[in-house]
PDB file of C-alpha atoms in Angstrom:
ATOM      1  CA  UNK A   1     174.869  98.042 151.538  1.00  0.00           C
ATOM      2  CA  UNK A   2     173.784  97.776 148.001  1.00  0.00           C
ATOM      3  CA  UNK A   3     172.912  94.819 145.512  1.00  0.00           C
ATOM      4  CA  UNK A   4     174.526  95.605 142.467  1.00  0.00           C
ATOM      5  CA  UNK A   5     172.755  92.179 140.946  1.00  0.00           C
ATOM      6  CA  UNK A   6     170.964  93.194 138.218  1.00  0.00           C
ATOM      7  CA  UNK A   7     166.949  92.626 139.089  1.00  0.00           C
ATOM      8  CA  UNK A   8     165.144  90.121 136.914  1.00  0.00           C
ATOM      9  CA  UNK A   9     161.727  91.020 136.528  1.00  0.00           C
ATOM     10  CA  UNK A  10     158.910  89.238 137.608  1.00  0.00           C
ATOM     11  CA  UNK A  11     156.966  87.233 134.924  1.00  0.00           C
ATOM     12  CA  UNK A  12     153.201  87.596 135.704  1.00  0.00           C
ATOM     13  CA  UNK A  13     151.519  84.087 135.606  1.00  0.00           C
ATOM     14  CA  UNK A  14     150.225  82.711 131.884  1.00  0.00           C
ATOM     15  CA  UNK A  15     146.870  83.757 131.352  1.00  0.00           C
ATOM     16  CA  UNK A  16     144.516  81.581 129.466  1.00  0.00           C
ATOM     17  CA  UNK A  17     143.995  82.150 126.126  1.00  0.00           C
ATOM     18  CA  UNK A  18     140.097  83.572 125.255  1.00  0.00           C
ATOM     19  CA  UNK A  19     139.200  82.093 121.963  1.00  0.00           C
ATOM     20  CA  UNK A  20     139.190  84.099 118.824  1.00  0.00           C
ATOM     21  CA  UNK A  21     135.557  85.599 118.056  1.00  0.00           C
ATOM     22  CA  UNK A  22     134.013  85.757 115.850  1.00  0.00           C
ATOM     23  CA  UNK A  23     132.502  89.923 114.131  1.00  0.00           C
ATOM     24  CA  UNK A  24     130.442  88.395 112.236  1.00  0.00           C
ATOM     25  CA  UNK A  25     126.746  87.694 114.164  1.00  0.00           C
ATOM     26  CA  UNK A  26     127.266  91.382 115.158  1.00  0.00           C
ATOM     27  CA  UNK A  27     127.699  92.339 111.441  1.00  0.00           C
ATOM     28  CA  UNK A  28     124.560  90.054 110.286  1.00  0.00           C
ATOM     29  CA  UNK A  29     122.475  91.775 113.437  1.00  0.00           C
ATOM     30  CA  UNK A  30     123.871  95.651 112.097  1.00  0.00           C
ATOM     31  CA  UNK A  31     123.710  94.776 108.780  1.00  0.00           C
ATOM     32  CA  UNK A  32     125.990  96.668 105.727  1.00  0.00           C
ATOM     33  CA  UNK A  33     126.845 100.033 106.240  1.00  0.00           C
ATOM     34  CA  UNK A  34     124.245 102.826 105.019  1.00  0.00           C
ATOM     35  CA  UNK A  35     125.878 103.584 102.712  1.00  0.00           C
ATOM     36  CA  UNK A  36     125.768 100.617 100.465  1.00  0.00           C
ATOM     37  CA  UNK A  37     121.991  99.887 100.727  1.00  0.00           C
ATOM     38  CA  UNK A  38     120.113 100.983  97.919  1.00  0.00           C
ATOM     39  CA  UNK A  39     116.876 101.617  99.602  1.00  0.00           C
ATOM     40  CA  UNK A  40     115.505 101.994 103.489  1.00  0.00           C
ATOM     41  CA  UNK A  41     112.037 103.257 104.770  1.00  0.00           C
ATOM     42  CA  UNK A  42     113.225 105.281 107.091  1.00  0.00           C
ATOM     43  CA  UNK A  43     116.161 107.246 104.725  1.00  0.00           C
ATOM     44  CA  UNK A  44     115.453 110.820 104.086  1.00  0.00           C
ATOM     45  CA  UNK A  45     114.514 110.702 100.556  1.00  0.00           C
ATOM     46  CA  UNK A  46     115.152 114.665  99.941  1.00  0.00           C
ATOM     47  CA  UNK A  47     115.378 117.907 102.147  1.00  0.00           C
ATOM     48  CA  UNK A  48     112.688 120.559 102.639  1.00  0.00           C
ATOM     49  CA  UNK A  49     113.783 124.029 102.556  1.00  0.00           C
ATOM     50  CA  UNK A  50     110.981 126.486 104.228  1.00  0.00           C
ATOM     51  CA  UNK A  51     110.826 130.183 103.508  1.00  0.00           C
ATOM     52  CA  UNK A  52     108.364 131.137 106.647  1.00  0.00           C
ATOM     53  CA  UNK A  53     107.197 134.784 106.033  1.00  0.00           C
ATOM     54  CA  UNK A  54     104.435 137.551 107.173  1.00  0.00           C
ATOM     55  CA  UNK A  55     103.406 140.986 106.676  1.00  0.00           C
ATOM     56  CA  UNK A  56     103.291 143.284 109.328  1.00  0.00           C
ATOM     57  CA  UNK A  57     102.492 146.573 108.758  1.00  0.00           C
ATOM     58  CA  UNK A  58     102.558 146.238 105.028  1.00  0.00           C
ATOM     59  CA  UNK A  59     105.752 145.320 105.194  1.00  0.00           C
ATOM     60  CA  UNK A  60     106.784 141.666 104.242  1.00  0.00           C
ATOM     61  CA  UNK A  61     109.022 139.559 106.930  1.00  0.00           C
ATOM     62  CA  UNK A  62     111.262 136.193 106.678  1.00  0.00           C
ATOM     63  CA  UNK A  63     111.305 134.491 109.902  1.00  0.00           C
ATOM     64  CA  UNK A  64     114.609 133.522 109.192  1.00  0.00           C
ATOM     65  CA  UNK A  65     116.676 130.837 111.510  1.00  0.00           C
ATOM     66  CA  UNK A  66     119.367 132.405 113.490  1.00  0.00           C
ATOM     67  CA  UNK A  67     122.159 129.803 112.747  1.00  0.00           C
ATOM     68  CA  UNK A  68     121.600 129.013 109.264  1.00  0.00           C
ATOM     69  CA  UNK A  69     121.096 130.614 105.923  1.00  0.00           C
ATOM     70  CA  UNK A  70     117.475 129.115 105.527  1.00  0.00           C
ATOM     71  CA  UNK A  71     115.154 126.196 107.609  1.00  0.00           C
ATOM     72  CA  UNK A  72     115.393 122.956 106.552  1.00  0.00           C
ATOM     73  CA  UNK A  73     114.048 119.589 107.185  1.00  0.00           C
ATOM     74  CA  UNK A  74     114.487 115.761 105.945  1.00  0.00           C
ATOM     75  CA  UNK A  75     111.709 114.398 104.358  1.00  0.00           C
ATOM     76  CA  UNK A  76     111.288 110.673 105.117  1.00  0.00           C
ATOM     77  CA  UNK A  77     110.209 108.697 102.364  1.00  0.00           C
ATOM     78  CA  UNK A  78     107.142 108.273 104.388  1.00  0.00           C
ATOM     79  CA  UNK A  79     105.800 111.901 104.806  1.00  0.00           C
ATOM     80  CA  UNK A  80     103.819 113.811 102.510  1.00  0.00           C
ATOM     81  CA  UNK A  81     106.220 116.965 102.228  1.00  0.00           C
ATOM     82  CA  UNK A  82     103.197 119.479 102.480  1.00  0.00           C
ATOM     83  CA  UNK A  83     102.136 118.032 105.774  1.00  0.00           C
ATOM     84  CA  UNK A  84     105.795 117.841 107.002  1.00  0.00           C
ATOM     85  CA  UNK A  85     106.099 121.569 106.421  1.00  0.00           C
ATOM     86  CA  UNK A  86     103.124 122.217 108.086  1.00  0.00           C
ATOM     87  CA  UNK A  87     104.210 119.793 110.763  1.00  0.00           C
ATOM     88  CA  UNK A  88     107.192 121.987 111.368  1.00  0.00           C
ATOM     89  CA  UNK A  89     105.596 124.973 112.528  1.00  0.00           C
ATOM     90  CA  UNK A  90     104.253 123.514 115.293  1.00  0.00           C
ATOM     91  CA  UNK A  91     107.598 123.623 116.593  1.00  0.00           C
ATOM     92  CA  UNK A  92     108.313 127.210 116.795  1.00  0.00           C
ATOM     93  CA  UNK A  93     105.082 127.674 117.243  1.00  0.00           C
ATOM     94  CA  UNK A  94     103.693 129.604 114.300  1.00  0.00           C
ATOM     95  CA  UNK A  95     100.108 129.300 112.915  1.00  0.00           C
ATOM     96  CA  UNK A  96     100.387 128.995 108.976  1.00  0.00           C
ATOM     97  CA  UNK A  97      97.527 130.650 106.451  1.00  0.00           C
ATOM     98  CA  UNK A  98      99.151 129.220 103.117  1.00  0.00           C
ATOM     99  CA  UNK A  99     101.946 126.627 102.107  1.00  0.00           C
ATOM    100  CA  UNK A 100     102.927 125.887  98.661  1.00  0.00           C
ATOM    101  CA  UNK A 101     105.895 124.586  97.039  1.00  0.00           C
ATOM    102  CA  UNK A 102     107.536 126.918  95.008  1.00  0.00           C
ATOM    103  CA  UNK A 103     110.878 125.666  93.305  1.00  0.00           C
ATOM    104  CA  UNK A 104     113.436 122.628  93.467  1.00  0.00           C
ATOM    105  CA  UNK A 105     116.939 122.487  92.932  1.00  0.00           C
ATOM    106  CA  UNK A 106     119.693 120.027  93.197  1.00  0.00           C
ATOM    107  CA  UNK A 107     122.661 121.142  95.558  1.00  0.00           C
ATOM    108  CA  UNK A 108     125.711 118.957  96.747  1.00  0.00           C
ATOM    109  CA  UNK A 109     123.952 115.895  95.726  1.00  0.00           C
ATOM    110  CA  UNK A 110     120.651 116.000  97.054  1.00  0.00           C
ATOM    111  CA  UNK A 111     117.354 117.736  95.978  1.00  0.00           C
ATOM    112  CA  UNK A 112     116.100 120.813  97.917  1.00  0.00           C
ATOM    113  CA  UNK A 113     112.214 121.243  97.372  1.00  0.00           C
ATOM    114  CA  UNK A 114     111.082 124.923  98.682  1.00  0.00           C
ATOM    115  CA  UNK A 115     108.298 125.792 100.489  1.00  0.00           C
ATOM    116  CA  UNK A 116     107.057 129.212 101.147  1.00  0.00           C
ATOM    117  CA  UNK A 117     104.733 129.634 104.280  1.00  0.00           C
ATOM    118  CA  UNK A 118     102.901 132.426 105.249  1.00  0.00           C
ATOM    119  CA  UNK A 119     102.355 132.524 108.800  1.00  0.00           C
ATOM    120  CA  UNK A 120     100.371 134.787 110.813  1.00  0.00           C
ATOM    121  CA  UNK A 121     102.719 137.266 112.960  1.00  0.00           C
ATOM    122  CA  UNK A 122     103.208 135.599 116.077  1.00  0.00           C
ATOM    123  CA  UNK A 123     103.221 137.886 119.203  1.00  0.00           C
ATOM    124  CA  UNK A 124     106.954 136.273 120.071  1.00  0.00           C
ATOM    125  CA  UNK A 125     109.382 133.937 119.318  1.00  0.00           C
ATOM    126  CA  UNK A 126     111.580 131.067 121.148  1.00  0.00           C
ATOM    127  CA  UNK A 127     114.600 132.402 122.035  1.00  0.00           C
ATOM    128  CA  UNK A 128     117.771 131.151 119.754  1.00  0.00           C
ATOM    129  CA  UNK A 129     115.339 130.197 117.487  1.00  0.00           C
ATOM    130  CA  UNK A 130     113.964 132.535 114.647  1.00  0.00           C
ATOM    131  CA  UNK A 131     115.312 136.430 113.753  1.00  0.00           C
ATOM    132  CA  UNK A 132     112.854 138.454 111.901  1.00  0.00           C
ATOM    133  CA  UNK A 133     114.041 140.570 109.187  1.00  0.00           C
ATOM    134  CA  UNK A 134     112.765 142.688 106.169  1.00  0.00           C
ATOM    135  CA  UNK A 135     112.698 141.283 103.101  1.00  0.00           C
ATOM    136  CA  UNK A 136     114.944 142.414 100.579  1.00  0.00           C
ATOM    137  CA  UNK A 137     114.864 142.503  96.658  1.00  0.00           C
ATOM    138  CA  UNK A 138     116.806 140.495  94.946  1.00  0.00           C
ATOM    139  CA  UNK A 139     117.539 139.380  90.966  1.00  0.00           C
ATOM    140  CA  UNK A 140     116.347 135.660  90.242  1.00  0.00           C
ATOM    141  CA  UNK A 141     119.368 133.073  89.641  1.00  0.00           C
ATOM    142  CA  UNK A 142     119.246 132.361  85.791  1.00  0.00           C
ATOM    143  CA  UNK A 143     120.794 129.585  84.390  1.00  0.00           C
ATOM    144  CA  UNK A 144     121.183 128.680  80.302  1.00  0.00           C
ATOM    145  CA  UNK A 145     118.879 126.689  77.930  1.00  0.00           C
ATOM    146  CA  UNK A 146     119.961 123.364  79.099  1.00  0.00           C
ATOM    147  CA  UNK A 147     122.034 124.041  82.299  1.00  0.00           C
ATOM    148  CA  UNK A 148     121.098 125.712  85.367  1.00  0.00           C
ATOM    149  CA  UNK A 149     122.313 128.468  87.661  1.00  0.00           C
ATOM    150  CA  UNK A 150     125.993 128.390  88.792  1.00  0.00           C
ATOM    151  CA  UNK A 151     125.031 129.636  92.082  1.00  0.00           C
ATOM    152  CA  UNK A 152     121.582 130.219  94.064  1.00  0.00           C
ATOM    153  CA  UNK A 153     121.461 132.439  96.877  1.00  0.00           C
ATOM    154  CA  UNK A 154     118.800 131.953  98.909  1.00  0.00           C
ATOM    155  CA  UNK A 155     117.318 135.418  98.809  1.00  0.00           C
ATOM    156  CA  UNK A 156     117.440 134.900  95.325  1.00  0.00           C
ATOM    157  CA  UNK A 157     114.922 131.633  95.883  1.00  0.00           C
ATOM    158  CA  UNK A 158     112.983 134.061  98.592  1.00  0.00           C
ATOM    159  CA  UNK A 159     112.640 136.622  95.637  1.00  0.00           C
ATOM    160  CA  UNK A 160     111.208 133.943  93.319  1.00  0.00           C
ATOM    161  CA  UNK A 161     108.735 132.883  96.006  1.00  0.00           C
ATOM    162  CA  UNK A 162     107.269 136.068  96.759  1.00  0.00           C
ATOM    163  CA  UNK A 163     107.182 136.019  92.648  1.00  0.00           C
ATOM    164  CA  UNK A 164     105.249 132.926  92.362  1.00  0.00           C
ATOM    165  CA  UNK A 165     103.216 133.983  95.291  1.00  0.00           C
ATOM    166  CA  UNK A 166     102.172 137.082  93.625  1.00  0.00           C
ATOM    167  CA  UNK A 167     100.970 134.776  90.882  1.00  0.00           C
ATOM    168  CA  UNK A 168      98.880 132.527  92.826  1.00  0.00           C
ATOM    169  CA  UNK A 169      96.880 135.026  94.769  1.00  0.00           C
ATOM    170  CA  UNK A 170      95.784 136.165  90.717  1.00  0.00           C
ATOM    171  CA  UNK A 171      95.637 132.335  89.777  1.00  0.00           C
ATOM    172  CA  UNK A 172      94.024 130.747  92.706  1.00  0.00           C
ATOM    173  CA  UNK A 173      91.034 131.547  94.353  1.00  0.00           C
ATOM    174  CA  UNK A 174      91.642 129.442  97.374  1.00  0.00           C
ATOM    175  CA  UNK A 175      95.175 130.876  98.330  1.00  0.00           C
ATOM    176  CA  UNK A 176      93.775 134.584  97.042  1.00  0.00           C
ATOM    177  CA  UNK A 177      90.832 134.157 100.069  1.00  0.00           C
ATOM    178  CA  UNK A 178      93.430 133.139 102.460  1.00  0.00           C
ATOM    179  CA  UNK A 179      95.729 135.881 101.805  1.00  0.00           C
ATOM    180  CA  UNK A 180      93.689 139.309 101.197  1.00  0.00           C
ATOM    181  CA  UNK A 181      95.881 141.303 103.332  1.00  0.00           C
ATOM    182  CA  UNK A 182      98.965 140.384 100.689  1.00  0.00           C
ATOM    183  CA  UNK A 183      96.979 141.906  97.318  1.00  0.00           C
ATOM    184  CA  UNK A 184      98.843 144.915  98.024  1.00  0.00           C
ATOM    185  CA  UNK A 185     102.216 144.023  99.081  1.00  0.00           C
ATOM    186  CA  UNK A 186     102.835 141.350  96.403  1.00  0.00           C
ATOM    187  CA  UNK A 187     101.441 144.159  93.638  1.00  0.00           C
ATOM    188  CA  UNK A 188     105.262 145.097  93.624  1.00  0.00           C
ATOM    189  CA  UNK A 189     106.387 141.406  92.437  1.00  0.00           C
ATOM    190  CA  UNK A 190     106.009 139.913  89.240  1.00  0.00           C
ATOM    191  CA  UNK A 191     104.554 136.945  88.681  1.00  0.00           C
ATOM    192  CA  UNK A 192     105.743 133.679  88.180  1.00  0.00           C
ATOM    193  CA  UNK A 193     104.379 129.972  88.213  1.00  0.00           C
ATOM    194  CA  UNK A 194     106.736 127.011  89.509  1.00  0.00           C
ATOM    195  CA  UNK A 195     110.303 126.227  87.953  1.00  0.00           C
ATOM    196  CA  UNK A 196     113.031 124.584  88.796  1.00  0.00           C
ATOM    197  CA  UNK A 197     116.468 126.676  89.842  1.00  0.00           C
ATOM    198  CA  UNK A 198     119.073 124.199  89.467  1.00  0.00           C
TER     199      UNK A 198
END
């Protein structure tokens, strides 16, 4: 036999109320968001681009990152960028012979210092990390009098490198007796001292 009473549902017992707390020590303890503070020692202060190359059978190489369009590191406000650079290819690992900064530019809000290294040809390479390919020609970015380059490609930034690579192994006897082997295959580039692309 059925109850056709309609069923009342059961009420659970009151719960007592927790008091209202307070965000605000755990606010004070995080502090504002990153965004809004002018000034931290531990914010990158700009990014590191490195352009790692070698020659190998007179033929220059970019060790080249396999999932991105060039390597590139933070630079805390705390490092010296030359030693980060050098820092970095300990992780690969690849033993550098020269590393000199070569041009800046200012992309999506941030500035991008560039590095070339020359590394010594390593006899192999962590997997997923670094693809070795030939080096390629490529026409400078030029920008106007007072206004720089729409667009940079990075070969384009690898093309000035080699250029103002070619002009330190005439200019600078220190980089010229750590790089003999490159006389020749830099004779093809012209040179160029530092400038800024952007």
């Amino acid at each position: 036999m059925s109850d056709d009473k309609p069923r009342i549902p059961r009420r659970k017992p009151p719960q007592a109320q927790q008091p209202a707390r307070s965000h605000q020590p755990l606010i004070e303890t995080m502090g504002p968001p990153i965004s809004s503070v002018l000034w931290s020692a531990s914010v990158v202060v700009q990014t590191l681009e490195i352009l790692t190359v070698e020659v190998v059978d007179g033929e220059i190489r970019w060790l080249k990152p396999i999932h991105a369009d060039s390597l590139r590191v933070g630079l805390p406000i705390s490092g010296k960028p030359g030693e980060v650079v050098v820092g970095v290819m300990s992780w690969f690992p690849l033993t550098p012979r020269v590393a000199h900064s070569t041009s800046w530019r200012y992309e999506e809000g941030r500035v991008i210092l560039t590095y070339i290294v020359v590394v010594e040809p390593p006899e192999s390479l962590a997997p997923n990390s670094l693809v070795v390919i030939p080096v390629v020609r490529a026409n400078i970015a030029r920008g106007e009098a007072m206004a720089p380059p729409t667009a940079i490609d990075v070969n384009a930034v690898l093309e000035h490198a080699l250029r103002h690579l070619a002009w330190l192994v005439k200019d600078d006897a220190t980089i010229a007796a750590a790089l003999p082997d490159w006389l020749a295959v830099l004779s093809a580039y012209t040179p160029e001292p530092f400038r800024a692309l952007g």
